Each structure stands twice: as structure tokens, then as C-alpha cells.
Coordinates of C-alpha atoms in Angstrom, one line a residue:
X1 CA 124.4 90.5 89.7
X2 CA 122.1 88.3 88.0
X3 CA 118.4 88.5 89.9
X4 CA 117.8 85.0 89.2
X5 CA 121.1 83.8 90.5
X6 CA 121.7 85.8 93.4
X7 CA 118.3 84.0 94.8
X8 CA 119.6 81.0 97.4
X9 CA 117.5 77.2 96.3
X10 CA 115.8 76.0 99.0
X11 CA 115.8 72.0 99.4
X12 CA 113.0 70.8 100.8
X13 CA 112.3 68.1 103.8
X14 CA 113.5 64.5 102.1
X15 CA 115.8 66.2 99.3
X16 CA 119.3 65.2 99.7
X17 CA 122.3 67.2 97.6
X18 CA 125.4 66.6 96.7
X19 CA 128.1 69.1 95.0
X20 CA 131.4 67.5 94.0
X21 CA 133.5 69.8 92.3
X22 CA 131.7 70.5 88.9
X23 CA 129.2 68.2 89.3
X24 CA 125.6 67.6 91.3
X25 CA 123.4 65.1 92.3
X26 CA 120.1 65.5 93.5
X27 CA 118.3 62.2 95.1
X28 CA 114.3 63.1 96.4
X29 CA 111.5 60.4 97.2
X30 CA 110.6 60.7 93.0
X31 CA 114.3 59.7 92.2
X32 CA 117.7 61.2 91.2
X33 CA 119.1 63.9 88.6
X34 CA 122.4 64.8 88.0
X35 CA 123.9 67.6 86.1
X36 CA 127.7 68.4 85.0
X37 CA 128.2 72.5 86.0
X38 CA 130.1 74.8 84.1
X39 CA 133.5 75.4 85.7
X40 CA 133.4 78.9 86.1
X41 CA 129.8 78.5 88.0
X42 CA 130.6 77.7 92.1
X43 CA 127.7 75.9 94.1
X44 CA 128.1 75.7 97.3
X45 CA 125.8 74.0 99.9
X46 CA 125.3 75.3 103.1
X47 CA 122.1 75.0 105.7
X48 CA 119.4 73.4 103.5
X49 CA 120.1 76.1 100.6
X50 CA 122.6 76.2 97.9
X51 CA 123.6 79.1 96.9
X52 CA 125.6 79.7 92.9
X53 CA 128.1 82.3 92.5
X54 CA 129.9 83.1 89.4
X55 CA 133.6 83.3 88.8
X56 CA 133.9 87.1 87.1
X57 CA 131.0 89.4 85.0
X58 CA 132.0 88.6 81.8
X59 CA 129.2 88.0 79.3
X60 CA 129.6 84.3 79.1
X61 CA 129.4 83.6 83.2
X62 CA 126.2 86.3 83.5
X63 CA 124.4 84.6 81.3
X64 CA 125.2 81.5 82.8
X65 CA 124.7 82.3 86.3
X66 CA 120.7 82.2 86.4
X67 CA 120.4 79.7 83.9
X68 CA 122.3 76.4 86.4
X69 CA 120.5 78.0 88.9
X70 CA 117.2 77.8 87.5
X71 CA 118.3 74.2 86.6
X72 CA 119.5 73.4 89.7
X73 CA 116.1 74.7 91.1
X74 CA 114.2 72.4 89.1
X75 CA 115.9 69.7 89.1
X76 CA 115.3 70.0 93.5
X77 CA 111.6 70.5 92.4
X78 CA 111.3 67.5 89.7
X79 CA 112.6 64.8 92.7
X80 CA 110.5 66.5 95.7
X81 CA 107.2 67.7 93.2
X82 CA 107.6 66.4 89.8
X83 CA 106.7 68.6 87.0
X84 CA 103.4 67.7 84.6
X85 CA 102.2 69.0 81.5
X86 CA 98.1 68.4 80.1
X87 CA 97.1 68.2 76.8
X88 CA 94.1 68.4 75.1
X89 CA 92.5 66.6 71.8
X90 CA 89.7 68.5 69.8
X91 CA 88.3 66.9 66.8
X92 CA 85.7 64.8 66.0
X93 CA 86.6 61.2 66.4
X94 CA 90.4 62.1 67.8
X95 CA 91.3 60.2 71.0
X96 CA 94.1 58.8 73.0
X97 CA 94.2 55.5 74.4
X98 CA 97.5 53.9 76.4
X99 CA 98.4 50.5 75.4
X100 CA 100.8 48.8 77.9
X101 CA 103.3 52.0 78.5
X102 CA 102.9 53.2 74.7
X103 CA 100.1 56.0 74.1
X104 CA 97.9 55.3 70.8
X105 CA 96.7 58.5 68.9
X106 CA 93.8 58.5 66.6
X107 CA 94.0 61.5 64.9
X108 CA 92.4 62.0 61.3
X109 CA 95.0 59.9 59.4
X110 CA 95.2 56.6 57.6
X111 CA 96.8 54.8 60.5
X112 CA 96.9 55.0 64.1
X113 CA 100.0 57.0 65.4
X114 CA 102.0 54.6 68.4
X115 CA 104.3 56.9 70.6
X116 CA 106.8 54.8 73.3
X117 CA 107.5 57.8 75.9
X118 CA 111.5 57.8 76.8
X119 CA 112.7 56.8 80.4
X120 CA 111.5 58.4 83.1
X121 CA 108.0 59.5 81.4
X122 CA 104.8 58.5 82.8
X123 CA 102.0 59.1 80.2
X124 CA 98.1 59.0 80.8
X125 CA 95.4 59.2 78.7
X126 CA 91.6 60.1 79.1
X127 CA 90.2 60.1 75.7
X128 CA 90.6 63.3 75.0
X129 CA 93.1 64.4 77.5
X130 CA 96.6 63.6 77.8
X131 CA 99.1 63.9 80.9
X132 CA 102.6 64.0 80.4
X133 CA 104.9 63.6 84.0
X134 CA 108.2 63.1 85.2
X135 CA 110.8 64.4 87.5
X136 CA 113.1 66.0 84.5
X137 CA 111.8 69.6 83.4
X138 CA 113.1 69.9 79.9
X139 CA 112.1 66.2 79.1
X140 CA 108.5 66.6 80.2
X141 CA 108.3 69.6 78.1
X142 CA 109.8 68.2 75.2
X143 CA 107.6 65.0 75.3
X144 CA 104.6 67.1 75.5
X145 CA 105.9 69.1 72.3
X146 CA 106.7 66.2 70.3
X147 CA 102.9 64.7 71.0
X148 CA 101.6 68.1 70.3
X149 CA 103.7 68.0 66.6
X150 CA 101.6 65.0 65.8
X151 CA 98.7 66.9 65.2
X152 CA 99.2 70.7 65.7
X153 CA 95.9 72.3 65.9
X154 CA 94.8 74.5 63.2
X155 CA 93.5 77.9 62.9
X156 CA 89.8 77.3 60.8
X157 CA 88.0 74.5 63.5
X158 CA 90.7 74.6 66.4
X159 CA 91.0 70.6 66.1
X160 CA 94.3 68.8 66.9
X161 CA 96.4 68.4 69.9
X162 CA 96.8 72.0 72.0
X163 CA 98.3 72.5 75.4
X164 CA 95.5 73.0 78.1
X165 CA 94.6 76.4 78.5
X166 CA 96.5 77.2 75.3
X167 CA 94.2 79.9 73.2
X168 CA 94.3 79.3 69.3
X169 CA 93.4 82.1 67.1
X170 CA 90.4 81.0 64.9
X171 CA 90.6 81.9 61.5
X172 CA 87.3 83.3 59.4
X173 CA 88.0 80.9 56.3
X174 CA 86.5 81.8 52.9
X175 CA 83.8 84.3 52.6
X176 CA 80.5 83.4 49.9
X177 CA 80.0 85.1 47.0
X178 CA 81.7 87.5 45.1

């Protein structure tokens, strides 16, 4: 039995779930998420937990079995909590300023960079520190990632875009002499 999956979800005070045959929907006061389930993965709901069980231990459905769980979990999470991520600018004269709903990175290059966040993303911007939210896990984490590609920071000076309380390996550079 999967550790992960065997462990009942909570919902929370406010959180309202509903499981219709391999689909869910999860409505909280930060908004909704749904999610299609795997057909050999049963939810069932019960007194304000839900608890997955899996259809046989082959491979396929153990692997499966703590992963929509997890999912389910924080997709309950995103619409009660909300998830956030931080990120950090170093680098002399590299800053973040929001324009309307777009975020505008100056980062070292020829031209401003303009990113429009997808639905569902709030961005705010402090100069030098960014904050990424939203109720969907995976898409708060992948927003944060793709502004972190825009200027990954490197190993000699630690400037570019870094996740807060991400450590980066400093590099010694060239030695003088010979």
C-alpha cells in the first residue's frame, strides 16, 4: 500500500467536493479546480475526508495511487490556502516592475523582457523581488520556472533571477598569473 495514498484528505471549513465517476471538482473561497481521474483510481467522499483507493497492485495503479492523491490534496489546498512562490533578482541595475497585469524585467539585455502571466496568476513585483500566486500548484511552479529561465543566475557573481532561499554555488573564476 502506497504511504502517500493510504493517507485520507482532509477538506477544510468552506471547501466543497464533488466526485462524479472519474471526475472531481473542487470549489473553495479562492475558486474552483477540476481534474479528470484515472479509471482504475476510486475516490470516494465520506465525512469531510476523501479517501483514494486503487483498483489492483499492479505497477501502473501503485504508482498512480499517491500521485491523484497528492493532487487531489493540493488542489483542496490551492482553493482554501493558495500556493505562492518568491523570487529574487541580484544584479546591478536588474529589477521588476508590473505594468497593468504584465511584469516588466530589466535584466542586462538590449531590451526590456514583457511577460503576460496565464489565467489564474497573480504576479507582484518589488524591485527586486517577485511573487508568483495562484490556486493551481503545478501552474504557480511552472510560472515561477519560466521567469526564472529569463535570467538564470550564474555561478561567478550569483546575479540573475534565483528562487528565495535557493543557494547557488559561487564559482572561483580565473586565477592571475602563471
Amino acid at each position: 500500500m502506497s504511504r502517500i495514498g493510504k493517507n485520507p484528505i482532509e477538506i477544510p471549513e468552506g471547501v466543497t467536493v464533488k466526485v462524479q465517476d472519474s471526475h472531481i471538482v473542487v470549489k473553495g473561497p479562492k475558486g474552483e479546480l477540476e481534474f479528470n481521474i484515472h479509471p482504475d483510481i476510486k475516490v470516494s467522499q465520506g465525512d469531510n475526508k476523501i479517501v483514494i483507493e486503487r483498483s489492483s497492485d499492479d505497477r501502473k495503479n501503485r504508482s498512480l495511487h499517491g500521485t491523484i492523491r497528492q493532487l487531489i490534496a493540493n488542489m483542496v489546498t490551492g482553493v482554501s490556502k493558495g500556493f505562492t512562490k518568491e523570487l529574487e533578482i541580484n544584479g546591478i541595475g536588474y529589477q521588476a516592475v508590473i505594468d497593468g497585469k504584465r511584469l516588466q524585467l530589466m535584466l542586462g539585455y538590449s531590451h526590456d523582457i514583457v511577460f503576460e502571466p496565464p489565467e489564474g496568476i497573480t504576479l507582484t513585483a518589488n524591485r527586486n523581488l517577485i511573487t508568483v500566486s495562484g490556486i493551481d500548484r503545478q501552474l504557480v511552479g511552472e510560472v515561477a520556472a519560466k521567469i526564472r529561465s529569463f535570467r538564470k543566475p550564474e555561478p561567478y557573481k550569483g546575479k540573475g533571477i534565483r528562487y528565495k532561499g535557493e543557494h547557488v554555488r559561487s564559482k572561483q573564476g580565473k586565477t592571475v598569473g602563471g
